[in-house]
Tab-separated table of C-alpha atoms in Angstrom:
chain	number	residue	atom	x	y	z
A	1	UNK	CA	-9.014	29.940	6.442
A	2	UNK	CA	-10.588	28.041	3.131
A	3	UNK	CA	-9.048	24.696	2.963
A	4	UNK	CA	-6.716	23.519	0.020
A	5	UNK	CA	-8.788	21.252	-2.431
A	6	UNK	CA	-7.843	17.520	-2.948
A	7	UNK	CA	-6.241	16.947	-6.484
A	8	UNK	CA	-8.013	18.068	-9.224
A	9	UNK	CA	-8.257	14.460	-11.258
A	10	UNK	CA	-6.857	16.360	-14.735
A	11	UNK	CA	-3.564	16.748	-12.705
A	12	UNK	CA	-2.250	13.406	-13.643
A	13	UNK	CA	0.913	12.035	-13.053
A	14	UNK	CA	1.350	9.636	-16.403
A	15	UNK	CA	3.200	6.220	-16.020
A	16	UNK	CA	4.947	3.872	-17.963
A	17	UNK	CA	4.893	0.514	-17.102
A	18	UNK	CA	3.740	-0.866	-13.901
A	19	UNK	CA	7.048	-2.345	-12.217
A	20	UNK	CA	6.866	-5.498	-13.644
A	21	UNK	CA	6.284	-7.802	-16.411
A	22	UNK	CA	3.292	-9.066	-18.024
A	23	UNK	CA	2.778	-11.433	-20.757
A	24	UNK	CA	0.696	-13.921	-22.384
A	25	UNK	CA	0.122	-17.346	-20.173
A	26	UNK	CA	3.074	-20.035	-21.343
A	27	UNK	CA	1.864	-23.818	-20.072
A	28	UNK	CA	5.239	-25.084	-20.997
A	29	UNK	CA	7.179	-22.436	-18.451
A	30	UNK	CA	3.559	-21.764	-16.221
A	31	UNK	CA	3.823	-17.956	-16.296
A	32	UNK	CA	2.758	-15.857	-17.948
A	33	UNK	CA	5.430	-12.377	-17.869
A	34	UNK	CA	6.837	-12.216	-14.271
A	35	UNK	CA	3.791	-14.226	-12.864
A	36	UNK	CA	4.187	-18.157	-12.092
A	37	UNK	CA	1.235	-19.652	-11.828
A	38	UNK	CA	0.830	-21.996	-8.188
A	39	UNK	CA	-1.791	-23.021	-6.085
A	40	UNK	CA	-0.392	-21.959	-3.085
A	41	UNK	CA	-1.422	-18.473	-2.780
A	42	UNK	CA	-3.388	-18.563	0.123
A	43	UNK	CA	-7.046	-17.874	0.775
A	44	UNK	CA	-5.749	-14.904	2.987
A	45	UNK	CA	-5.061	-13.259	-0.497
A	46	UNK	CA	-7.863	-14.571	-1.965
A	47	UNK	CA	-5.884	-17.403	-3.860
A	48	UNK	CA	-5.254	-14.202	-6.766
A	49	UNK	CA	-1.902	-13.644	-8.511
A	50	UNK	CA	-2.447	-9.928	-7.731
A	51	UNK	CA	-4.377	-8.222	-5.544
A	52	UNK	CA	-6.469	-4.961	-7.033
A	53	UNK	CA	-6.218	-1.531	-6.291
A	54	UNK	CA	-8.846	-1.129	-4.190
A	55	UNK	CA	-9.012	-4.954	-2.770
A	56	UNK	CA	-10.352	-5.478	0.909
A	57	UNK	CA	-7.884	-7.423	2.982
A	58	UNK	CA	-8.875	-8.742	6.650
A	59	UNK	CA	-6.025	-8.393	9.378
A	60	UNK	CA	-6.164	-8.819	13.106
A	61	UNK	CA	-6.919	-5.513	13.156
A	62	UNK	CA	-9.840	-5.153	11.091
A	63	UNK	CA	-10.119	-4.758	7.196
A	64	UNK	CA	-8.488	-2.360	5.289
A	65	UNK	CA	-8.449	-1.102	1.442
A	66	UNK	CA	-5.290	-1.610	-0.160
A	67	UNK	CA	-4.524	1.665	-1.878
A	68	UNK	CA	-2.054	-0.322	-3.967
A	69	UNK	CA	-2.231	-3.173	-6.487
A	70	UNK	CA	0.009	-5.766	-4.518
A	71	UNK	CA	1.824	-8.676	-6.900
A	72	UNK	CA	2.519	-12.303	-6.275
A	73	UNK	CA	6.189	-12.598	-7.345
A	74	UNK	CA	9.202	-15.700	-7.107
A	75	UNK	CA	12.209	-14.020	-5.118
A	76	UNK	CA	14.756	-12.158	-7.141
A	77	UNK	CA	11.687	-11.377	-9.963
A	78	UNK	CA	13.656	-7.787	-11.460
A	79	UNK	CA	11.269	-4.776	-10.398
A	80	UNK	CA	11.681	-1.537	-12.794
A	81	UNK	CA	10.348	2.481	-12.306
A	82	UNK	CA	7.451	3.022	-13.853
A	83	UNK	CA	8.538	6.457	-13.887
A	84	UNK	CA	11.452	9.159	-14.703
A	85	UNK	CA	12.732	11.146	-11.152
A	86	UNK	CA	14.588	11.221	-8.332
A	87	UNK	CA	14.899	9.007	-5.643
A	88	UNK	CA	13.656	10.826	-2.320
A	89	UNK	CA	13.761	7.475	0.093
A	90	UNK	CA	15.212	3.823	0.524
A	91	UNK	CA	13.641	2.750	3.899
A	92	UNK	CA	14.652	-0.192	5.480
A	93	UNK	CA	12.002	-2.570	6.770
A	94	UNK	CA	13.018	-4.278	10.006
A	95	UNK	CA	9.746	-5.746	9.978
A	96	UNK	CA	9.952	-7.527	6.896
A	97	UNK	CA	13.538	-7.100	6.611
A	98	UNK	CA	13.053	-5.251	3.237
A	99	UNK	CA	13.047	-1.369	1.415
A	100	UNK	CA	10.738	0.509	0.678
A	101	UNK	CA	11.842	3.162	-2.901
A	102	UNK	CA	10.036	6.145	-3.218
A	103	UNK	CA	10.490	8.226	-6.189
A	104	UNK	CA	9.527	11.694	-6.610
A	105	UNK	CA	8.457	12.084	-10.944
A	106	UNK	CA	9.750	14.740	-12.852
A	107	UNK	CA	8.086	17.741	-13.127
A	108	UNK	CA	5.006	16.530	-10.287
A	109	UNK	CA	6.379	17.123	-7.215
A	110	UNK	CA	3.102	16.694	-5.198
A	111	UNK	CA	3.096	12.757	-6.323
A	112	UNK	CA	5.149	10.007	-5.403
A	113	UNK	CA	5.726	6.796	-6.295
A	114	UNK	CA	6.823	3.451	-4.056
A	115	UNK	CA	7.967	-0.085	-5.040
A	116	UNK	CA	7.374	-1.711	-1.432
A	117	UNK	CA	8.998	-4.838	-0.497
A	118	UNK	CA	12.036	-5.239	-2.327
A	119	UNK	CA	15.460	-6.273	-1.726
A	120	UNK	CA	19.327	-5.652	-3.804
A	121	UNK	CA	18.342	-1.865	-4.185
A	122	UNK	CA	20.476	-0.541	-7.060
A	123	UNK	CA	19.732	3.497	-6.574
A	124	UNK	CA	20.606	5.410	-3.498
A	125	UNK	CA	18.612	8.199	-2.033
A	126	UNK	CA	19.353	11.270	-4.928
A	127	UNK	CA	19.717	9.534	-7.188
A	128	UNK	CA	17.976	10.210	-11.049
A	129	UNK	CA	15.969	6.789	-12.361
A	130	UNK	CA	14.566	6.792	-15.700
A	131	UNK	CA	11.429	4.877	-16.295
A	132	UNK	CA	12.295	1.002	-17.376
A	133	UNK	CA	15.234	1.221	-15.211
A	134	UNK	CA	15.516	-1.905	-13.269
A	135	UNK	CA	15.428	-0.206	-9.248
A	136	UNK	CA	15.221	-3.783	-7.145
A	137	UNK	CA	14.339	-7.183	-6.932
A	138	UNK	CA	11.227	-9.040	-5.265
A	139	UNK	CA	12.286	-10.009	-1.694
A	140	UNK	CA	11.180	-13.272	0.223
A	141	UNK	CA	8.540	-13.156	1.980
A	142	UNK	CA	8.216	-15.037	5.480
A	143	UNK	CA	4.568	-15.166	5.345
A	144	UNK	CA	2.946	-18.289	5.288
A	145	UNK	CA	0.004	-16.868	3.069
A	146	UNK	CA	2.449	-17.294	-0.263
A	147	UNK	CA	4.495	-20.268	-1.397
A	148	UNK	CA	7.942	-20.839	-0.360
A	149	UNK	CA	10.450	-18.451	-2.343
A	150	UNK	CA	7.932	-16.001	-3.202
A	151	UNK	CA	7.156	-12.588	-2.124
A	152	UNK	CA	4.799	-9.558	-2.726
A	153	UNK	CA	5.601	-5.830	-4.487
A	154	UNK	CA	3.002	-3.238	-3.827
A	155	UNK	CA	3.326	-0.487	-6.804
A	156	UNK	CA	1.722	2.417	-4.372
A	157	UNK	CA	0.986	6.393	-6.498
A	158	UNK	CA	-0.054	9.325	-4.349
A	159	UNK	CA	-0.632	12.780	-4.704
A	160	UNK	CA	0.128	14.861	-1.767
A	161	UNK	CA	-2.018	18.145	-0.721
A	162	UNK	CA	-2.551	20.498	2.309
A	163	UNK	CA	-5.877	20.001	4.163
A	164	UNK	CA	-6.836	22.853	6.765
A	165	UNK	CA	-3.298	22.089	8.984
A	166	UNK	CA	-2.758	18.815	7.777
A	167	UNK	CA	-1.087	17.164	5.161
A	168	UNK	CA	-3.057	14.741	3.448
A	169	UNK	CA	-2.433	12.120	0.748
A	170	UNK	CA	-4.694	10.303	-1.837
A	171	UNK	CA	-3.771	6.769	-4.145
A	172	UNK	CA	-4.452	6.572	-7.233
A	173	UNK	CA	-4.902	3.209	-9.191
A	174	UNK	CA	-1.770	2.657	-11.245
A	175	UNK	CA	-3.573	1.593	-14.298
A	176	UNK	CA	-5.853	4.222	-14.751
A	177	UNK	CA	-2.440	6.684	-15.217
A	178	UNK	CA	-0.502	4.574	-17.763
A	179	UNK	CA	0.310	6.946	-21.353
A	180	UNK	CA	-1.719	6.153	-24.124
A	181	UNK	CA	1.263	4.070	-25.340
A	182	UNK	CA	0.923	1.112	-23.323
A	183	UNK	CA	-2.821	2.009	-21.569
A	184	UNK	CA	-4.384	-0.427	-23.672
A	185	UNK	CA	-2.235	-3.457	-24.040
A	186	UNK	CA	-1.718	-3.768	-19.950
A	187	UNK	CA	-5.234	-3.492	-19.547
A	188	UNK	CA	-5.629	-6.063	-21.918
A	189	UNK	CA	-2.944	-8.697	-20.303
A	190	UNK	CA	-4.372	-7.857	-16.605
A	191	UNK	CA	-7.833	-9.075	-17.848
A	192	UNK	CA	-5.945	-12.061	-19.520
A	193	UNK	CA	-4.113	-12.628	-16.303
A	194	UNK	CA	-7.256	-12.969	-14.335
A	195	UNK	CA	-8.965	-15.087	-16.912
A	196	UNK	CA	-5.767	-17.852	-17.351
A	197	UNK	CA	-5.215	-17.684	-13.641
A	198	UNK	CA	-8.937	-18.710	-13.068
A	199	UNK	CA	-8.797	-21.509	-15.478
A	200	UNK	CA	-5.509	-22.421	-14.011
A	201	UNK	CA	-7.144	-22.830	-10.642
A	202	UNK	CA	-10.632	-24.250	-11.665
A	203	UNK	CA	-12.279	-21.777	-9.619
A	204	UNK	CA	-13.105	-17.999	-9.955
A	205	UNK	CA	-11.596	-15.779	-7.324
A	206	UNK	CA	-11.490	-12.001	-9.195
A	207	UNK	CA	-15.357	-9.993	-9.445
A	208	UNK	CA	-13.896	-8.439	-13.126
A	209	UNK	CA	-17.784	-6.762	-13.046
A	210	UNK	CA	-16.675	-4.725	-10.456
A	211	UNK	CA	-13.104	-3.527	-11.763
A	212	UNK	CA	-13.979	0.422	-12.675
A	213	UNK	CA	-10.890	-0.353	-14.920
A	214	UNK	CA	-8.925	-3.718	-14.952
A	215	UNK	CA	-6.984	-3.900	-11.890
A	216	UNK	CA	-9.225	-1.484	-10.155
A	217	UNK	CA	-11.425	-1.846	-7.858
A	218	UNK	CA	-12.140	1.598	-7.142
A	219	UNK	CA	-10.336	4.660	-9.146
A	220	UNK	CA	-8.613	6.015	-5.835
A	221	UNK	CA	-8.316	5.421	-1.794
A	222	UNK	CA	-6.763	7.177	0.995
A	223	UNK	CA	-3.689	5.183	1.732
């Protein structure tokens, strides 16, 4: 029995915005959208205000790829969908004492889309979320890898497909699916990002040579 191929890369899911806010670097507040700017990340996360789709990240069990661009947030930071659908899951987090929301998009049920890590959840499971709709908020973080009051929101996107008996899933960087619309000016203020956040720091921690897009490190990874 022939296998089912993996995703054919012209069946796109298309997103608009990517959870949470960017914007232009403000000295006088030190952010720059959603992101304030500290020197406490940790070298565990490379000192970065985000970490790439596609990012290496060493644990005590080895490293892994992080199929998800993962965001350095205060507590309480307002997290939106970057999509229109219906919300399949809220799973609790005993671990890390958090939710997980995954939504399923209109009209692509083989994808899915997760805000990890966040806490006041304002849809339930069934529930219809249009895309800008504030979901959840950013929720503390224990961790001593990230200043006190902050936390971390991983923005994961997967397409789901059948592989010989299994069911297998493959990420997709968030960036490279964003409509035309806004495609341009994100990719703009993530390169910005990286640049003021560098000069903020005095030291260069983000290989933008590398990004296949900005933000990603590679254009998809099994998550």
């Amino acid at each position: 029995m022939k296998s089912a191929e993996a995703p054919k890369k012209t069946d796109k899911l298309v997103l608009y915005n990517i959870g949470v806010n960017l914007g232009t670097y403000d000295p006088a507040t030190n952010k720059a959208g959603d992101f304030l700017f500290t020197k406490m990340i940790d070298d565990h996360y490379s000192n970065k205000a985000f970490l790439e789709f596609g990012a290496e990240l060493t644990g005590p069990s080895g490293t892994d790829i992080m199929p998800h661009p993962t965001y350095f947030l205060p507590r309480g930071t307002k997290v939106f969908s970057p999509v229109a659908g219906r919300v399949e899951n809220v799973r609790f987090q005993a671990e890390s004492n958090d939710y997980e929301i995954v939504v399923v998009p209109e009209g692509f049920s083989s994808w899915r889309v997760s805000l990890d890590h966040v806490i006041n959840v304002l849809p339930q499971k069934g529930d219809s979320v249009k895309a800008g709709e504030i979901v959840a908020e950013v929720a503390p973080s224990k961790s001593s890898a990230v200043p006190p009051d902050f936390g971390w929101v991983e923005l994961q996107v997967w397409q789901e497909y059948s592989s010989f008996w299994n069911r297998e899933m493959l990420a997709t960087c968030p960036f490279l699916l964003l409509d035309q619309s806004v495609k341009q000016d994100v990719a703009l203020k993530i390169s910005k990002l990286a640049e003021d956040w560098e000069d903020f720091l005095e030291k260069d921690v983000y290989s933008q040579e590398k990004w296949v897009s900005p933000g990603c490190l590679l254009e998809t990874a099994k998550p």
